[in-house]
XYZ file of C-alpha atoms in Angstrom:
730
model
C -0.010 0.007 0.001
C 1.130 3.568 -0.633
C 0.138 6.917 0.655
C -0.973 9.342 -2.055
C 0.735 12.621 -1.220
C -1.702 15.224 -2.404
C -2.802 16.719 0.904
C -2.336 20.467 0.811
C -0.733 20.296 -2.623
C -3.518 21.839 -4.691
C -5.014 25.301 -4.327
C -7.980 24.246 -6.479
C -9.556 22.234 -3.668
C -12.017 23.857 -1.358
C -10.948 24.523 2.187
C -13.407 21.885 3.424
C -12.116 19.311 0.942
C -8.539 19.968 2.036
C -9.496 19.565 5.716
C -11.249 16.286 5.012
C -8.381 14.916 2.916
C -5.858 16.020 5.485
C -7.749 14.258 8.279
C -7.974 11.081 6.173
C -4.281 11.253 5.378
C -3.245 11.424 9.020
C -5.725 8.706 9.965
C -4.201 6.343 7.403
C -0.608 7.432 8.053
C -1.021 6.935 11.751
C -2.307 3.396 11.173
C 0.580 2.477 8.916
C 3.644 4.093 10.416
C 4.555 4.354 14.104
C 6.721 7.404 14.550
C 6.398 8.476 18.148
C 4.275 11.144 19.685
C 3.433 14.414 18.033
C 2.752 13.118 14.494
C 0.146 15.383 12.981
C -0.761 18.054 10.476
C 0.841 20.902 12.358
C 3.465 21.622 9.705
C 2.319 23.896 6.888
C 4.653 24.473 3.977
C 6.121 27.991 4.133
C 6.216 30.366 1.257
C 9.750 30.763 -0.092
C 9.874 34.214 -1.635
C 13.600 34.894 -1.556
C 15.844 31.827 -1.735
C 16.254 30.599 -5.309
C 19.242 29.245 -7.249
C 21.479 31.933 -8.783
C 21.630 32.337 -12.521
C 24.810 30.616 -13.801
C 27.675 32.618 -15.209
C 27.931 30.997 -18.649
C 29.283 32.099 -21.991
C 27.666 29.295 -23.999
C 24.608 27.127 -23.701
C 24.084 23.363 -23.615
C 21.181 21.808 -25.437
C 20.268 18.141 -25.554
C 21.069 17.208 -29.113
C 18.871 14.122 -29.641
C 16.177 14.360 -26.949
C 14.038 11.551 -28.332
C 16.774 8.963 -28.205
C 16.724 6.598 -25.184
C 19.720 6.937 -22.875
C 22.821 5.045 -23.938
C 24.722 2.672 -21.589
C 27.920 4.319 -20.418
C 28.731 6.192 -23.604
C 32.415 7.157 -23.938
C 32.808 8.502 -27.498
C 30.854 9.900 -30.431
C 31.997 10.431 -34.021
C 31.010 10.644 -37.655
C 32.486 8.759 -40.564
C 34.720 10.666 -42.961
C 32.683 12.613 -45.513
C 29.320 11.458 -44.156
C 27.467 13.804 -41.845
C 24.140 11.894 -42.218
C 24.655 9.794 -39.118
C 26.526 9.464 -35.821
C 28.286 6.507 -34.179
C 28.163 6.127 -30.382
C 30.683 3.944 -28.495
C 29.405 2.288 -25.312
C 31.941 1.150 -22.756
C 30.432 -2.319 -22.491
C 31.306 -3.221 -26.074
C 28.565 -1.956 -28.386
C 28.752 0.712 -31.106
C 25.420 2.175 -32.070
C 24.498 4.377 -34.978
C 21.658 6.850 -35.523
C 20.560 9.514 -37.961
C 21.927 13.030 -37.554
C 18.538 14.541 -36.897
C 17.196 16.358 -33.803
C 14.043 14.222 -34.042
C 15.769 10.814 -34.340
C 14.202 8.395 -31.842
C 16.057 5.161 -32.268
C 19.573 3.801 -32.788
C 20.706 0.514 -34.327
C 23.658 -1.707 -33.520
C 26.693 -1.010 -35.730
C 28.960 -3.532 -33.917
C 28.572 -5.729 -30.833
C 31.717 -7.248 -29.281
C 30.523 -7.430 -25.698
C 31.717 -11.045 -25.504
C 35.333 -9.906 -26.139
C 35.443 -6.800 -24.003
C 36.437 -6.816 -20.353
C 34.794 -3.792 -18.773
C 34.864 -5.023 -15.201
C 36.900 -2.026 -13.954
C 35.875 1.634 -14.140
C 38.493 2.590 -16.766
C 38.272 -0.622 -18.766
C 36.071 -1.597 -21.726
C 35.510 -0.436 -25.275
C 37.409 2.878 -25.140
C 37.979 4.203 -28.663
C 37.018 4.015 -32.312
C 38.366 5.523 -35.521
C 37.179 5.259 -39.107
C 39.769 4.699 -41.814
C 40.104 7.914 -43.845
C 38.970 5.893 -46.870
C 36.068 4.236 -45.087
C 33.678 5.015 -47.937
C 35.862 2.792 -50.184
C 37.387 0.140 -47.897
C 34.774 0.030 -45.100
C 37.429 -0.347 -42.422
C 37.170 0.897 -38.827
C 39.442 0.437 -35.839
C 38.535 -0.193 -32.221
C 40.453 0.045 -28.961
C 39.326 -2.097 -26.055
C 40.503 -4.014 -23.027
C 40.172 -7.775 -22.736
C 40.993 -10.856 -20.757
C 43.804 -12.591 -22.599
C 42.486 -16.054 -21.703
C 45.325 -16.819 -19.371
C 44.327 -14.572 -16.453
C 46.008 -11.493 -17.878
C 44.517 -8.130 -18.780
C 45.393 -6.492 -22.110
C 44.611 -3.595 -24.381
C 43.843 -4.361 -28.050
C 43.777 -2.320 -31.232
C 41.776 -4.138 -33.882
C 40.610 -3.626 -37.445
C 36.980 -4.440 -38.375
C 35.477 -4.465 -41.844
C 31.898 -4.022 -43.062
C 30.247 -6.776 -45.097
C 27.194 -4.668 -46.016
C 28.693 -1.549 -47.594
C 29.112 0.251 -44.282
C 25.739 -0.353 -42.654
C 27.382 -2.411 -39.920
C 30.747 -3.860 -39.030
C 31.226 -7.622 -39.172
C 32.389 -8.972 -35.733
C 33.935 -11.966 -37.444
C 36.237 -9.729 -39.493
C 38.415 -8.725 -36.507
C 42.107 -8.465 -37.182
C 44.137 -7.724 -34.027
C 46.886 -5.260 -34.893
C 48.381 -4.687 -31.456
C 48.090 -6.273 -28.028
C 49.559 -4.580 -24.940
C 49.783 -6.250 -21.547
C 48.297 -4.086 -18.784
C 49.709 -4.500 -15.315
C 46.640 -2.929 -13.638
C 43.075 -2.259 -14.633
C 43.186 1.505 -14.711
C 44.972 4.218 -16.765
C 44.340 2.368 -19.995
C 43.972 5.452 -22.184
C 42.494 3.799 -25.282
C 41.682 6.774 -27.510
C 42.565 6.346 -31.224
C 42.448 8.895 -34.055
C 43.650 9.066 -37.606
C 45.905 12.046 -38.074
C 45.996 14.370 -41.101
C 48.966 12.342 -42.307
C 46.805 9.204 -42.659
C 48.479 7.370 -39.794
C 46.677 5.887 -36.801
C 47.514 7.564 -33.489
C 47.029 5.527 -30.250
C 47.075 6.721 -26.626
C 47.988 4.459 -23.711
C 48.162 5.331 -20.046
C 51.038 4.454 -17.772
C 49.658 1.023 -16.828
C 47.752 2.034 -13.679
C 48.098 1.922 -9.927
C 49.167 5.184 -8.328
C 52.164 7.304 -9.173
C 53.442 5.098 -12.054
C 55.280 2.641 -9.775
C 56.866 0.929 -12.799
C 58.200 4.153 -14.274
C 56.453 3.468 -17.631
C 55.807 7.090 -18.564
C 59.550 7.777 -18.972
C 60.578 4.374 -20.255
C 60.980 4.325 -24.067
C 61.062 0.539 -24.057
C 57.401 0.183 -23.248
C 54.288 1.444 -25.016
C 52.642 2.398 -21.744
C 52.387 6.121 -21.021
C 52.807 7.064 -24.689
C 51.151 8.348 -27.847
C 51.892 5.927 -30.682
C 51.793 6.353 -34.466
C 51.434 3.437 -36.847
C 50.713 2.897 -40.554
C 47.762 0.514 -40.854
C 48.119 0.342 -44.637
C 51.847 -0.267 -44.960
C 52.410 -3.721 -43.473
C 51.012 -6.792 -41.701
C 49.584 -6.137 -39.209
C 51.001 -2.606 -39.526
C 54.115 -0.668 -40.421
C 55.942 2.034 -38.506
C 56.407 5.478 -40.124
C 60.098 5.856 -40.791
C 60.324 9.299 -39.095
C 58.905 8.219 -35.714
C 61.460 9.326 -33.069
C 62.820 5.845 -32.396
C 62.353 4.503 -35.937
C 65.347 4.238 -38.303
C 64.716 7.695 -39.776
C 63.727 9.363 -36.527
C 65.528 11.778 -34.249
C 66.713 9.020 -31.853
C 66.945 5.778 -33.862
C 67.387 2.711 -31.720
C 66.647 4.584 -28.489
C 63.248 3.025 -27.828
C 60.269 1.305 -29.413
C 59.640 2.542 -32.963
C 55.861 2.936 -32.512
C 56.307 5.747 -30.040
C 55.392 9.257 -31.244
C 55.581 11.075 -27.834
C 56.055 10.027 -24.200
C 55.602 11.094 -20.603
C 51.801 10.684 -20.234
C 49.833 9.422 -17.229
C 46.455 8.757 -18.853
C 45.772 10.641 -22.108
C 42.015 10.595 -22.056
C 40.572 12.139 -25.260
C 42.597 14.133 -27.681
C 42.147 15.475 -31.193
C 43.706 17.073 -34.225
C 42.778 20.620 -35.079
C 40.667 20.301 -38.232
C 42.361 23.350 -39.782
C 45.977 23.256 -38.659
C 46.489 19.556 -37.939
C 47.929 20.342 -34.488
C 47.502 17.588 -31.872
C 45.881 18.532 -28.517
C 45.893 16.062 -25.599
C 44.101 16.093 -22.262
C 46.254 14.150 -19.791
C 44.605 13.065 -16.549
C 46.652 13.923 -13.459
C 47.483 12.147 -10.249
C 46.570 13.953 -7.051
C 46.918 17.649 -7.792
C 46.931 18.822 -11.477
C 45.195 18.164 -14.765
C 46.854 19.314 -17.960
C 46.394 20.201 -21.630
C 49.313 19.521 -23.933
C 49.828 20.543 -27.549
C 51.847 17.480 -28.579
C 54.651 17.312 -31.084
C 56.585 14.328 -32.321
C 59.346 13.339 -29.973
C 58.108 15.484 -27.072
C 58.384 14.331 -23.466
C 55.395 15.617 -21.416
C 56.808 14.934 -18.037
C 54.997 12.146 -16.185
C 56.035 10.878 -13.681
C 58.826 13.400 -13.120
C 56.168 16.111 -13.207
C 52.444 16.368 -12.799
C 51.404 19.257 -15.013
C 54.172 21.845 -14.672
C 55.004 20.794 -11.061
C 57.475 18.332 -9.640
C 55.746 15.111 -8.686
C 58.619 14.185 -6.337
C 60.660 17.180 -5.219
C 63.678 14.933 -4.546
C 63.700 13.521 -8.083
C 62.793 16.322 -10.431
C 65.171 16.909 -13.331
C 62.971 18.811 -15.807
C 65.588 18.939 -18.528
C 63.947 18.380 -21.915
C 60.396 18.149 -20.564
C 57.640 20.065 -22.342
C 55.398 22.342 -20.242
C 51.627 21.993 -20.557
C 49.925 24.924 -22.193
C 47.210 24.957 -19.521
C 46.490 23.173 -16.283
C 44.059 23.274 -13.407
C 44.315 22.002 -9.833
C 41.941 19.720 -8.020
C 39.940 22.520 -6.509
C 38.520 22.954 -9.990
C 38.136 19.372 -11.144
C 39.669 15.935 -10.894
C 39.807 14.269 -14.289
C 40.358 16.248 -17.516
C 38.570 15.284 -20.695
C 40.335 16.573 -23.767
C 38.280 18.293 -26.484
C 38.574 20.156 -29.744
C 39.680 23.443 -31.260
C 36.332 24.944 -32.245
C 35.865 25.393 -35.967
C 32.098 25.759 -36.196
C 29.831 28.792 -36.443
C 27.057 28.303 -33.942
C 28.827 29.852 -30.951
C 31.426 32.022 -32.676
C 29.863 35.203 -31.225
C 30.908 34.267 -27.663
C 34.543 35.031 -28.421
C 35.456 38.324 -26.814
C 35.592 41.288 -29.170
C 39.189 42.036 -28.407
C 40.029 38.513 -29.452
C 38.184 38.823 -32.755
C 39.174 35.940 -34.967
C 40.782 34.070 -32.085
C 40.428 30.377 -31.712
C 39.239 28.448 -28.665
C 40.163 24.940 -27.509
C 37.168 23.528 -25.628
C 37.801 20.898 -22.912
C 36.218 19.843 -19.688
C 36.318 17.820 -16.480
C 34.640 14.464 -15.967
C 33.806 14.758 -12.288
C 32.607 18.359 -11.989
C 31.162 18.937 -15.461
C 33.141 22.161 -15.805
C 33.686 23.212 -19.443
C 36.588 25.518 -20.266
C 37.609 27.575 -23.239
C 41.292 28.020 -23.859
C 41.205 31.153 -26.001
C 43.723 31.758 -28.706
C 45.449 28.513 -27.745
C 48.516 29.133 -29.840
C 49.260 32.340 -27.931
C 47.471 31.334 -24.712
C 45.705 34.706 -24.214
C 43.590 33.508 -21.282
C 41.621 30.538 -19.877
C 37.943 31.029 -19.147
C 35.180 28.740 -17.873
C 32.551 28.910 -20.546
C 30.075 26.651 -18.741
C 30.812 25.862 -15.073
C 29.197 22.888 -13.322
C 27.351 21.635 -16.367
C 25.961 18.719 -14.410
C 27.270 16.279 -16.991
C 29.766 13.472 -16.513
C 31.866 14.502 -19.491
C 33.334 11.255 -20.824
C 34.086 12.805 -24.209
C 33.590 15.691 -26.530
C 32.739 15.138 -30.179
C 33.258 17.161 -33.327
C 30.802 17.067 -36.193
C 32.020 17.383 -39.739
C 30.586 20.923 -39.607
C 32.885 21.819 -36.757
C 30.176 21.993 -34.082
C 31.032 20.521 -30.642
C 29.004 17.982 -28.701
C 29.352 16.726 -25.130
C 28.913 13.053 -24.317
C 27.447 12.492 -20.853
C 28.523 9.188 -19.281
C 25.058 9.033 -17.767
C 23.625 8.445 -21.239
C 22.794 11.624 -23.092
C 24.385 13.852 -25.694
C 24.393 17.676 -25.659
C 25.505 20.277 -28.137
C 27.310 23.461 -27.259
C 25.123 26.288 -28.518
C 24.616 30.025 -28.056
C 23.799 30.981 -24.480
C 20.234 32.105 -23.817
C 20.910 32.820 -20.117
C 20.463 36.489 -19.171
C 23.651 38.194 -18.065
C 24.165 37.437 -14.373
C 26.267 39.072 -11.719
C 26.977 35.732 -10.160
C 26.586 34.842 -6.521
C 26.419 37.690 -4.019
C 29.658 38.482 -2.158
C 27.942 38.290 1.238
C 25.744 35.533 2.697
C 23.285 38.148 3.949
C 22.620 39.158 0.304
C 21.748 35.663 -0.990
C 18.049 35.683 -0.028
C 18.582 32.351 1.786
C 19.225 33.785 5.219
C 17.715 36.494 7.404
C 19.441 39.650 6.054
C 19.369 41.200 9.515
C 20.676 38.023 11.147
C 22.524 35.816 8.650
C 23.058 33.170 11.315
C 19.334 32.351 10.931
C 17.751 31.004 7.693
C 15.257 32.977 5.689
C 11.607 32.535 6.626
C 10.817 30.249 3.672
C 13.363 27.570 4.489
C 12.442 24.162 5.914
C 14.759 22.682 8.593
C 15.559 18.960 8.417
C 17.709 16.330 10.055
C 19.181 13.039 8.805
C 19.907 9.702 10.470
C 23.500 9.168 9.491
C 25.445 12.313 8.706
C 28.555 12.573 6.540
C 31.744 13.085 8.578
C 32.788 16.760 8.536
C 35.815 16.914 10.786
C 33.673 17.249 13.933
C 31.653 20.173 12.595
C 28.100 20.453 13.910
C 25.658 20.981 11.041
C 22.194 22.495 10.757
C 20.405 21.853 7.470
C 17.641 23.617 5.546
C 15.690 23.141 2.330
C 14.462 26.006 0.138
C 11.876 24.657 -2.264
C 10.527 26.939 -4.988
C 6.888 27.884 -4.411
C 4.456 25.662 -6.335
C 7.060 22.934 -6.933
C 7.258 19.448 -5.472
C 9.855 16.749 -4.817
C 9.946 13.538 -6.847
C 10.688 10.231 -5.058
C 12.870 7.978 -7.174
C 12.710 4.214 -7.222
C 15.783 3.813 -4.977
C 14.391 6.220 -2.358
C 16.558 9.150 -3.408
C 14.838 12.518 -3.871
C 14.882 14.558 -7.071
C 14.439 18.297 -6.532
C 12.979 20.838 -8.906
C 15.041 23.496 -10.610
C 15.572 26.507 -8.389
C 15.975 24.391 -5.193
C 18.610 25.486 -2.657
C 20.092 23.371 0.164
C 21.614 25.371 2.997
C 24.010 24.025 5.559
C 25.559 25.824 8.545
C 28.786 24.494 10.101
C 29.874 25.192 13.715
C 32.989 24.256 15.645
C 32.900 24.670 19.424
C 29.627 26.544 18.976
C 31.082 29.155 16.617
C 29.858 29.564 13.045
C 32.667 28.973 10.586
C 30.987 28.223 7.257
C 27.703 28.205 5.360
C 27.332 26.232 2.157
C 24.644 26.645 -0.483
C 24.022 23.804 -2.951
C 21.730 24.910 -5.742
C 19.897 23.276 -8.606
C 19.997 25.871 -11.317
C 17.286 26.522 -13.785
C 19.198 24.624 -16.447
C 19.018 21.495 -14.249
C 22.696 21.530 -13.224
C 23.858 21.724 -9.580
C 26.361 24.218 -8.264
C 27.844 24.755 -4.808
C 29.051 27.929 -3.035
C 30.914 28.319 0.222
C 30.722 31.364 2.541
C 33.317 31.911 5.251
C 32.104 33.532 8.464
C 33.990 36.628 9.610
C 35.700 36.636 12.978
C 32.979 38.642 14.703
C 30.184 36.418 13.407
C 28.139 39.137 11.730
C 28.227 37.880 8.143
C 30.039 35.421 5.789
C 32.063 36.159 2.670
C 31.841 34.249 -0.621
C 34.950 32.172 -1.375
C 36.027 32.185 -4.996
C 38.318 29.195 -4.454
C 38.928 26.560 -1.821
C 40.706 27.452 1.348
C 42.482 25.863 4.337
C 42.160 27.705 7.682
C 43.595 26.827 11.094
C 40.727 26.797 13.632
C 41.743 25.745 17.147
C 43.771 22.582 16.993
C 42.650 21.594 13.492
C 42.698 22.827 9.887
C 39.258 23.456 8.400
C 38.748 22.772 4.695
C 36.543 25.227 2.778
C 35.709 23.487 -0.540
C 35.933 25.189 -3.887
C 32.845 25.246 -6.067
C 34.152 22.306 -8.128
C 35.054 20.324 -5.009
C 31.416 20.537 -3.851
C 30.413 18.507 -6.906
C 33.201 15.974 -6.412
C 31.391 14.759 -3.345
C 27.846 15.629 -4.360
C 28.111 13.383 -7.400
C 25.677 12.984 -10.239
C 25.584 9.194 -9.690
C 24.284 9.788 -6.113
C 21.759 12.399 -7.129
C 23.771 15.416 -5.921
C 21.762 16.114 -2.776
C 23.163 13.064 -0.914
C 21.582 13.078 2.544
C 18.113 13.877 1.234
C 16.771 10.394 0.674
C 13.946 8.477 2.379
C 16.128 6.318 4.547
C 17.999 9.327 5.887
C 14.938 11.524 6.447
C 12.730 8.876 8.047
C 13.134 9.958 11.709
C 11.300 11.626 14.502
C 12.297 15.275 14.930
C 11.418 18.368 16.883
C 11.973 21.219 14.465
C 9.531 24.096 15.010
C 6.172 23.048 13.543
C 7.533 19.608 12.610
C 6.946 17.440 15.679
C 7.154 13.706 14.988
C 8.033 11.866 11.836
C 9.778 14.190 9.406
C 8.745 12.436 6.201
C 5.060 12.260 7.171
C 5.130 15.949 8.048
C 6.584 16.805 4.663
C 4.032 14.566 2.979
C 1.176 16.175 4.853
C 2.318 19.613 3.719
C 2.352 18.518 0.071
C 6.123 18.597 -0.490
C 6.070 15.358 -2.546
C 4.355 14.599 -5.830
C 4.694 10.854 -5.512
C 3.368 8.076 -3.383
C 5.279 7.471 -0.158
C 6.200 3.785 0.078
C 5.334 1.710 3.044
C 7.029 0.520 5.028
C 9.308 3.525 4.949
C 13.037 2.660 4.549
C 15.366 3.786 7.276
C 19.143 4.153 7.547
C 20.648 3.295 10.919
C 22.596 5.977 12.845
C 26.284 5.903 13.731
C 25.875 4.488 17.234
C 22.275 3.273 17.372
C 19.358 2.068 15.271
C 20.779 -1.193 14.000
C 23.224 -4.031 14.365
C 26.994 -3.603 14.032
C 26.809 -4.606 10.364
C 23.884 -2.349 9.633
C 25.522 0.683 11.235
C 28.821 0.032 9.443
C 27.058 -0.392 6.125
C 25.137 2.844 6.810
C 28.439 4.582 7.475
C 29.864 3.445 4.107
C 26.616 4.556 2.414
C 26.676 7.998 3.903
C 30.413 8.602 3.547
C 31.612 6.565 0.566
C 28.747 5.492 -1.742
C 28.477 8.866 -3.448
C 31.532 7.826 -5.498
C 31.700 4.067 -4.943
C 28.575 2.902 -6.757
C 27.614 2.052 -10.333
C 28.231 5.119 -12.491
C 30.213 6.806 -9.735
C 33.748 8.144 -9.885
C 35.375 5.629 -7.593
C 38.397 3.925 -9.112
C 37.300 0.359 -8.539
C 34.473 -2.131 -8.415
C 33.115 -1.127 -5.019
C 29.404 -0.510 -4.480
C 28.979 0.835 -0.937
C 25.256 1.569 -1.079
C 23.348 0.274 1.936
C 21.075 -1.776 -0.293
C 23.946 -3.797 -1.770
C 24.813 -7.101 -0.105
C 28.254 -7.766 1.194
C 28.789 -10.459 -1.431
C 27.850 -8.025 -4.195
C 29.783 -5.043 -2.817
C 32.837 -5.661 -4.965
C 35.182 -5.295 -2.022
C 35.243 -8.430 0.148
C 38.362 -10.447 -0.637
C 38.934 -8.262 -3.721
C 42.408 -7.004 -4.619
C 42.812 -3.238 -4.682
C 42.569 -1.568 -8.103
C 44.981 1.267 -7.471
C 47.414 0.377 -4.764
C 47.989 -1.981 -1.838
C 49.413 0.977 0.173
C 52.656 -0.917 0.658
C 50.897 -3.895 2.249
C 51.257 -7.008 0.090
C 48.608 -8.804 2.196
C 45.978 -6.048 1.756
C 42.620 -6.575 0.148
C 39.849 -3.989 -0.191
C 38.028 -5.761 2.679
C 39.666 -8.764 4.336
C 37.254 -10.495 6.712
C 38.546 -10.486 10.262
C 41.550 -8.295 9.452
C 40.925 -4.546 9.473
C 44.692 -3.935 9.542
C 44.886 -5.657 6.095
C 41.763 -4.000 4.688
C 42.210 -1.041 2.322
C 38.893 0.433 3.486
C 40.203 0.848 7.029
C 43.703 1.818 5.968
C 42.459 4.617 3.738
C 40.116 5.938 6.394
C 42.991 6.153 8.854
C 45.584 7.679 6.484
C 46.120 11.390 7.160
C 49.593 11.971 5.774
C 50.321 9.551 2.975
C 48.030 10.967 0.283
C 45.794 7.898 0.270
C 43.082 9.383 2.496
C 39.455 8.536 2.018
C 37.551 10.711 1.627
C 40.227 12.182 -0.688
C 39.199 15.807 -0.046
C 37.450 17.989 2.478
C 38.795 16.339 5.583
C 41.984 16.563 7.680
C 40.696 14.989 10.892
C 40.207 11.283 11.561
C 36.699 10.136 12.442
C 37.685 8.043 15.405
C 34.192 6.677 16.085
C 33.484 5.909 12.426
C 36.885 4.254 11.867
C 36.426 2.122 14.947
C 32.935 1.121 13.754
C 34.318 -0.077 10.427
C 37.193 -1.904 12.119
C 34.825 -3.671 14.541
C 32.624 -4.742 11.676
C 35.466 -6.050 9.530
C 36.901 -7.920 12.551
C 33.490 -9.540 13.142
C 33.310 -10.938 9.595
C 34.326 -14.513 8.918
C 33.608 -14.609 5.182
C 31.921 -12.635 2.419
C 28.426 -13.999 2.975
């Protein structure tokens, strides 16, 4: 049975009808859910006249390009065949290539190639990763794919293969596969995998450094391995391929005999998406960084781009940092702005040309982005590097790739399943977020320590660890709008929603954060730092570390907000049924919080019964339930299907231990110097990566990886006690 949440939600009902329906609601609710004393219709939804999401500061717009297509499954690349703009080809990580008409009204896609049975996509950076059409595809019907596979002997490899069409280009024949190159991969991450034909007709291939953390095998700088390199091969000149004679280590190259002849350039960590400028032929690479910096490199033959001597333009290890001969990136950003660069394209279209600044008339722009935060940047006049500008911050997309149409227009591939085109901005000019918290409309302007009158206070069962900070939480819901309950119990908020959170240490206000769902559907976060006298708080443009008492408080940057408030977890995190199902005493809300919200008409959906509940840190469930709730609240925003965690873990409370992808599983990235370590080793917290990462404060392996400098002693002990209690994975 479900409760239909329409009480108080419609102003078309008569006052008598509303009173009758409200009485019936509470009669039924009281019979179905026992929530303690005080449950009742005392809470009336307040009018929110002042607190709405700010207009985004954007230079371009994003428009869903093919809105009638169903969502794709983990799309990672999009391209057109040479000389044919009539259709698109979409690469799915699991091993399928789909094709569809280049029409805004297209509603279906067909399978162009299916090699799921050959692709190993069991790790987050593995799978079908790249595709390139032969420049003469219209004549020879050849296309090339890059994917990871099990080699049949327990090993993990990358493959570059040629496929041919048997039906004049309508599909590729899976049986036609010719494997050109196989590369052993020591780990499951940093596979690279992008492939592109250059203007010279040669196939360029990008491989990462082999995985783990910090390039422990030194592959990036080793010319005797293909790992950590950009390669160049001639697919038409030999069997299975030939090597261009002028490659750096080829007989006619600049350093013949000094390394493997396929190598074109070296010193890359994980070159994820790169392209040739359609006009100049210049090669632009986005190289994913380690812990601190992401970089953009204009790559030339024979260049050494630094990894792992340097990360971006910075020494990776200060004690071993000879930069002689290394090429500087042309642009970089640190991890306060994003955490995984996605390379893009030099823009050669016409749809958004007007957004170039007048003083840069005729300038070019290289468009690139960040996977985790959805930021999209424009590197203006890239050959002179005039300036770098965010052209669409916090897009809300998991940018797995950009795509360039034959007409020069740029598209964005969202790993969640959709495709967007970069178009002219229709957003009115905005001044951005106010400089003072008191000016936001979300607090009492005369007393910013108090929320505005239209905000709804709420509490959750199992809070996220925030270095001992005491938090008070508020919801600002646009008038006339309602909340949607999703199938997993997460809540989906309407555009314009604002979530407000105050942080206190030792009773003193130190920070207020606003997380907003903009009117374009994207989320964006802002942090305000309270002044020393406690009268107001100042907007922070970037992240900040501040000594407070005996600890260092971390103020997140705008991008860092979205690194924790992930798209995969629905952005709002704590606002889900299991977290909100609790008895509270918050002004007019006395009793069960969810029922009070329902009675005031905040939801547009049926409220399920029985209501799910998430146990608290120290009460409300067994040891296992409380430990699993801790992982859900603190870790599952990244470690879940579609999340940004670098491994197979799924830490959602609803996932069984056996299906969690952690119990008796080897670590994807690093064993932290412990050869006996597994992600979760039953009975042995000291040999469990989960516990080791929680307790690491100085080694750079901390989980969570940002926003915290203080160990959660209670939470860490809870996890240790649970692991110690386990005998097996069942």
